[in-house]
mmCIF file of C-alpha atoms in Angstrom:
data_model
loop_
_atom_site.group_PDB
_atom_site.id
_atom_site.type_symbol
_atom_site.label_atom_id
_atom_site.label_comp_id
_atom_site.label_asym_id
_atom_site.label_seq_id
_atom_site.Cartn_x
_atom_site.Cartn_y
_atom_site.Cartn_z
ATOM 1 C CA LEU I 1481 -7.777 -9.487 12.353
ATOM 2 C CA VAL I 1482 -8.411 -8.533 15.981
ATOM 3 C CA GLY I 1483 -8.078 -10.320 19.274
ATOM 4 C CA PRO I 1484 -6.198 -10.275 22.573
ATOM 5 C CA SER I 1485 -2.410 -10.604 22.731
ATOM 6 C CA GLY I 1486 -1.369 -14.173 22.017
ATOM 7 C CA SER I 1487 -4.554 -14.982 20.104
ATOM 8 C CA GLY I 1488 -2.672 -16.058 16.984
ATOM 9 C CA LYS I 1489 -2.910 -12.998 14.721
ATOM 10 C CA SER I 1490 0.803 -12.873 13.869
ATOM 11 C CA THR I 1491 0.989 -16.656 13.508
ATOM 12 C CA LEU I 1492 -1.843 -16.583 10.994
ATOM 13 C CA ILE I 1493 -0.089 -13.854 9.019
ATOM 14 C CA ASP I 1494 3.138 -15.912 8.988
ATOM 15 C CA LEU I 1495 1.256 -18.796 7.393
ATOM 16 C CA LEU I 1496 0.253 -16.821 4.298
ATOM 17 C CA PRO I 1497 3.754 -16.346 2.781
ATOM 18 C CA ARG I 1498 4.817 -19.719 4.233
ATOM 19 C CA LEU I 1499 7.151 -18.335 6.857
ATOM 20 C CA ARG I 1500 5.754 -21.360 8.653
ATOM 21 C CA ASP I 1501 3.421 -24.162 7.537
ATOM 22 C CA PRO I 1502 0.352 -25.477 9.360
ATOM 23 C CA ASP I 1503 0.490 -28.879 11.057
ATOM 24 C CA THR I 1504 -3.015 -29.647 9.841
ATOM 25 C CA GLY I 1505 -5.425 -28.152 7.351
ATOM 26 C CA ARG I 1506 -4.498 -26.106 4.307
ATOM 27 C CA ILE I 1507 -4.316 -22.526 3.077
ATOM 28 C CA THR I 1508 -5.726 -21.610 -0.328
ATOM 29 C CA PHE I 1509 -5.740 -18.492 -2.483
ATOM 30 C CA ASP I 1510 -8.815 -18.424 -4.726
ATOM 31 C CA GLY I 1511 -9.085 -22.162 -4.209
ATOM 32 C CA VAL I 1512 -5.449 -22.925 -5.033
ATOM 33 C CA LYS I 1513 -3.337 -24.437 -2.244
ATOM 34 C CA ASN I 1514 -0.437 -22.216 -1.241
ATOM 35 C CA THR I 1515 1.965 -25.150 -1.669
ATOM 36 C CA GLU I 1516 1.160 -25.205 -5.400
ATOM 37 C CA PHE I 1517 2.810 -21.813 -5.877
ATOM 38 C CA SER I 1518 6.573 -21.452 -6.014
ATOM 39 C CA MET I 1519 7.907 -19.702 -2.928
ATOM 40 C CA LYS I 1520 9.087 -16.821 -5.129
ATOM 41 C CA SER I 1521 5.739 -16.253 -6.851
ATOM 42 C CA LEU I 1522 3.805 -16.662 -3.584
ATOM 43 C CA ARG I 1523 5.845 -14.040 -1.774
ATOM 44 C CA ALA I 1524 5.904 -11.736 -4.791
ATOM 45 C CA GLY I 1525 2.133 -11.571 -4.492
ATOM 46 C CA ILE I 1526 2.238 -10.312 -0.909
ATOM 47 C CA ALA I 1527 3.346 -6.870 0.295
ATOM 48 C CA PHE I 1528 3.952 -6.258 3.994
ATOM 49 C CA VAL I 1529 4.026 -3.136 6.154
ATOM 50 C CA PRO I 1530 5.451 -3.823 9.640
ATOM 51 C CA GLN I 1531 4.401 -2.096 12.827
ATOM 52 C CA LYS I 1532 7.716 -0.228 12.935
ATOM 53 C CA PRO I 1533 9.005 0.602 9.439
ATOM 54 C CA GLN I 1534 12.722 0.207 8.817
ATOM 55 C CA ILE I 1535 13.853 3.388 7.100
ATOM 56 C CA PHE I 1536 17.424 3.837 5.867
ATOM 57 C CA ASN I 1537 19.216 7.104 5.098
ATOM 58 C CA VAL I 1538 18.285 7.081 1.421
ATOM 59 C CA PHE I 1539 16.336 9.342 -0.911
ATOM 60 C CA ALA I 1540 12.559 9.214 -0.428
ATOM 61 C CA ARG I 1541 12.224 7.824 -3.946
ATOM 62 C CA GLU I 1542 14.746 5.086 -3.178
ATOM 63 C CA HIS I 1543 12.772 3.857 -0.179
ATOM 64 C CA ILE I 1544 9.637 3.574 -2.298
ATOM 65 C CA GLN I 1545 11.648 1.752 -4.984
ATOM 66 C CA TYR I 1546 12.689 -0.916 -2.470
ATOM 67 C CA GLY I 1547 9.243 -2.347 -3.140
ATOM 68 C CA ASN I 1548 9.938 -2.613 -6.862
ATOM 69 C CA PRO I 1549 13.366 -1.523 -8.148
ATOM 70 C CA GLN I 1550 12.101 -1.470 -11.752
ATOM 71 C CA ILE I 1551 9.360 1.126 -11.343
ATOM 72 C CA GLY I 1552 9.635 4.523 -12.998
ATOM 73 C CA GLU I 1553 9.011 8.029 -11.738
ATOM 74 C CA ALA I 1554 5.297 8.055 -12.511
ATOM 75 C CA ALA I 1555 4.711 4.810 -10.582
ATOM 76 C CA ILE I 1556 6.755 6.111 -7.620
ATOM 77 C CA ARG I 1557 4.586 9.203 -7.411
ATOM 78 C CA GLU I 1558 1.385 7.194 -7.890
ATOM 79 C CA ALA I 1559 2.311 4.895 -4.985
ATOM 80 C CA ALA I 1560 3.121 7.921 -2.803
ATOM 81 C CA GLN I 1561 -0.172 9.598 -3.700
ATOM 82 C CA LEU I 1562 -2.165 6.462 -2.957
ATOM 83 C CA ALA I 1563 -0.415 6.116 0.408
ATOM 84 C CA GLY I 1564 -1.100 9.737 1.314
ATOM 85 C CA ALA I 1565 2.629 10.506 1.279
ATOM 86 C CA SER I 1566 2.986 12.688 -1.810
ATOM 87 C CA ASP I 1567 2.171 16.033 -0.175
ATOM 88 C CA PHE I 1568 4.726 15.834 2.634
ATOM 89 C CA ILE I 1569 7.401 14.280 0.383
ATOM 90 C CA GLU I 1570 7.021 17.116 -2.112
ATOM 91 C CA ALA I 1571 7.287 19.599 0.782
ATOM 92 C CA LEU I 1572 10.705 18.218 1.807
ATOM 93 C CA PRO I 1573 13.729 20.376 0.871
ATOM 94 C CA GLU I 1574 14.576 18.296 -2.215
ATOM 95 C CA GLY I 1575 11.248 16.544 -2.634
ATOM 96 C CA TYR I 1576 11.685 12.917 -3.662
ATOM 97 C CA ASP I 1577 15.464 13.476 -3.722
ATOM 98 C CA THR I 1578 15.586 14.333 -0.004
ATOM 99 C CA MET I 1579 17.627 12.017 2.221
ATOM 100 C CA LEU I 1580 15.303 10.660 4.898
ATOM 101 C CA GLY I 1581 17.998 10.370 7.591
ATOM 102 C CA GLU I 1582 18.888 7.270 9.597
ATOM 103 C CA SER I 1583 15.672 5.613 10.808
ATOM 104 C CA GLY I 1584 13.758 8.329 8.943
ATOM 105 C CA VAL I 1585 14.529 11.085 11.455
ATOM 106 C CA ARG I 1586 13.250 13.720 9.021
ATOM 107 C CA LEU I 1587 9.740 12.263 9.227
ATOM 108 C CA SER I 1588 7.063 11.983 11.914
ATOM 109 C CA GLY I 1589 5.663 8.616 12.977
ATOM 110 C CA GLY I 1590 2.635 8.970 10.726
ATOM 111 C CA GLN I 1591 4.790 10.034 7.783
ATOM 112 C CA LEU I 1592 7.083 7.051 8.314
ATOM 113 C CA GLN I 1593 4.115 4.699 8.115
ATOM 114 C CA ARG I 1594 2.783 6.307 4.945
ATOM 115 C CA VAL I 1595 6.117 6.375 3.108
ATOM 116 C CA ASP I 1596 6.572 2.706 3.994
ATOM 117 C CA LEU I 1597 3.033 2.024 2.800
ATOM 118 C CA ALA I 1598 4.052 3.631 -0.508
ATOM 119 C CA ARG I 1599 6.982 1.191 -0.646
ATOM 120 C CA ALA I 1600 4.584 -1.731 -0.203
ATOM 121 C CA LEU I 1601 2.135 -0.384 -2.778
ATOM 122 C CA ALA I 1602 4.966 -0.038 -5.301
ATOM 123 C CA ARG I 1603 5.202 -3.828 -5.308
ATOM 124 C CA ASP I 1604 1.791 -3.919 -7.019
ATOM 125 C CA SER I 1605 0.989 -7.159 -5.194
ATOM 126 C CA SER I 1606 -2.408 -8.824 -4.892
ATOM 127 C CA ILE I 1607 -2.314 -8.932 -1.086
ATOM 128 C CA LEU I 1608 -1.292 -6.172 1.316
ATOM 129 C CA ILE I 1609 -0.648 -7.098 4.961
ATOM 130 C CA LEU I 1610 -0.531 -4.344 7.577
ATOM 131 C CA ASP I 1611 0.704 -5.222 11.056
ATOM 132 C CA GLU I 1612 -0.867 -2.784 13.533
ATOM 133 C CA PRO I 1613 -0.097 0.212 11.295
ATOM 134 C CA ALA I 1614 -1.785 2.742 13.607
ATOM 135 C CA SER I 1615 0.085 1.631 16.737
ATOM 136 C CA GLY I 1616 1.677 4.655 18.396
ATOM 137 C CA LEU I 1617 0.132 7.205 16.020
ATOM 138 C CA ASP I 1618 -1.718 10.252 17.277
ATOM 139 C CA ALA I 1619 -5.334 10.829 16.259
ATOM 140 C CA ASP I 1620 -4.489 13.062 13.284
ATOM 141 C CA ALA I 1621 -1.873 10.666 11.892
ATOM 142 C CA GLU I 1622 -4.225 7.722 12.360
ATOM 143 C CA GLU I 1623 -6.995 9.533 10.499
ATOM 144 C CA LYS I 1624 -4.648 10.204 7.572
ATOM 145 C CA PHE I 1625 -3.635 6.557 7.532
ATOM 146 C CA ARG I 1626 -7.290 5.500 7.493
ATOM 147 C CA ALA I 1627 -7.862 7.860 4.560
ATOM 148 C CA ALA I 1628 -5.009 6.120 2.717
ATOM 149 C CA LEU I 1629 -6.624 2.731 3.392
ATOM 150 C CA THR I 1630 -9.899 4.039 1.984
ATOM 151 C CA ARG I 1631 -8.145 5.144 -1.218
ATOM 152 C CA ILE I 1632 -6.468 1.738 -1.556
ATOM 153 C CA ARG I 1633 -9.831 0.036 -1.094
ATOM 154 C CA GLU I 1634 -11.540 2.236 -3.685
ATOM 155 C CA GLU I 1635 -8.776 2.535 -6.290
ATOM 156 C CA THR I 1636 -7.081 -0.874 -6.324
ATOM 157 C CA GLY I 1637 -8.064 -4.512 -6.414
ATOM 158 C CA MET I 1638 -5.791 -5.408 -3.519
ATOM 159 C CA THR I 1639 -6.928 -7.638 -0.685
ATOM 160 C CA VAL I 1640 -5.916 -5.807 2.499
ATOM 161 C CA ILE I 1641 -5.318 -7.833 5.661
ATOM 162 C CA LEU I 1642 -4.981 -5.641 8.730
ATOM 163 C CA ILE I 1643 -3.872 -6.698 12.201
ATOM 164 C CA ALA I 1644 -5.196 -4.312 14.828
ATOM 165 C CA HIS I 1645 -5.566 -3.954 18.581
ATOM 166 C CA GLY I 1646 -7.659 -0.783 18.507
ATOM 167 C CA PHE I 1647 -10.904 -0.872 16.554
ATOM 168 C CA SER I 1648 -10.692 2.551 14.940
ATOM 169 C CA THR I 1649 -8.727 1.210 11.963
ATOM 170 C CA VAL I 1650 -10.997 -1.790 11.305
ATOM 171 C CA VAL I 1651 -14.516 -0.355 11.622
ATOM 172 C CA ASP I 1652 -14.804 0.066 7.834
ATOM 173 C CA ALA I 1653 -13.466 -3.410 7.015
ATOM 174 C CA ASP I 1654 -15.586 -5.678 4.830
ATOM 175 C CA ARG I 1655 -14.968 -8.495 7.294
ATOM 176 C CA ILE I 1656 -13.556 -8.468 10.815
ATOM 177 C CA ILE I 1657 -12.236 -11.762 12.180
ATOM 178 C CA VAL I 1658 -11.886 -12.127 15.950
ATOM 179 C CA LEU I 1659 -9.249 -14.618 17.099
ATOM 180 C CA GLU I 1660 -8.743 -16.091 20.549
ATOM 181 C CA GLN I 1661 -6.285 -18.862 21.454
ATOM 182 C CA GLY I 1662 -5.695 -19.617 17.791
ATOM 183 C CA LYS I 1663 -9.367 -20.003 16.909
ATOM 184 C CA VAL I 1664 -11.883 -17.815 15.101
ATOM 185 C CA ILE I 1665 -14.529 -16.970 17.699
ATOM 186 C CA ALA I 1666 -16.462 -14.376 15.682
ATOM 187 C CA SER I 1667 -16.591 -12.895 12.209
ATOM 188 C CA GLY I 1668 -18.581 -10.105 10.594
ATOM 189 C CA THR I 1669 -18.794 -6.370 10.071
ATOM 190 C CA HIS I 1670 -18.260 -3.867 12.877
ATOM 191 C CA GLU I 1671 -22.003 -3.305 13.090
ATOM 192 C CA SER I 1672 -22.874 -7.010 13.308
ATOM 193 C CA LEU I 1673 -20.157 -7.758 15.861
ATOM 194 C CA MET I 1674 -21.291 -4.868 18.061
ATOM 195 C CA GLN I 1675 -24.684 -6.552 18.334
ATOM 196 C CA GLU I 1676 -23.146 -9.708 19.749
ATOM 197 C CA ASP I 1677 -22.175 -10.261 23.376
ATOM 198 C CA GLY I 1678 -18.580 -11.278 22.805
ATOM 199 C CA TRP I 1679 -14.939 -10.234 23.102
ATOM 200 C CA TYR I 1680 -15.304 -7.580 20.401
ATOM 201 C CA THR I 1681 -17.900 -5.566 22.295
ATOM 202 C CA GLN I 1682 -16.062 -5.880 25.616
ATOM 203 C CA ALA I 1683 -12.516 -5.070 24.458
#
């Protein structure tokens, strides 16, 4: 999802887990109206990574387990590997048993995003929502995050919904939706949208 500030990207995302309901129209998942799911089952099927991860002073493994308290060691490490976080976690003084520090002070911005992505992946949900995950990251950290998204795309069956301002994180998306003033004004791949004379090519 791309578009100028105030175009409705965050509002649309809020509609999926029913943080708010639409005044008109309906939202369906594989043809089933979202109101036909219980609130618990609907939200259990959605994992969310915010723009600024909230990291507590807990062990690295504990933060990943916030996504699914029941998962075992193998699943923790699998989620970290998929998120591109395993290498730097294992390089910490105590590995997965290293305290991350308040607000994750032991980690860089890119590492914070990837360890929080591991937390979301541990939920094993059908839908993964990423809210401007590359915001504030340097080029190297953004490239590593894009590599993690590629792994998720290739190795899982998750539907990934990504909110972005910059286009570097969405160029490989199967479908890019351009919003403006709450309406879809264009939709397609990066290549097809670049051939149109619209907001996407001018932003």
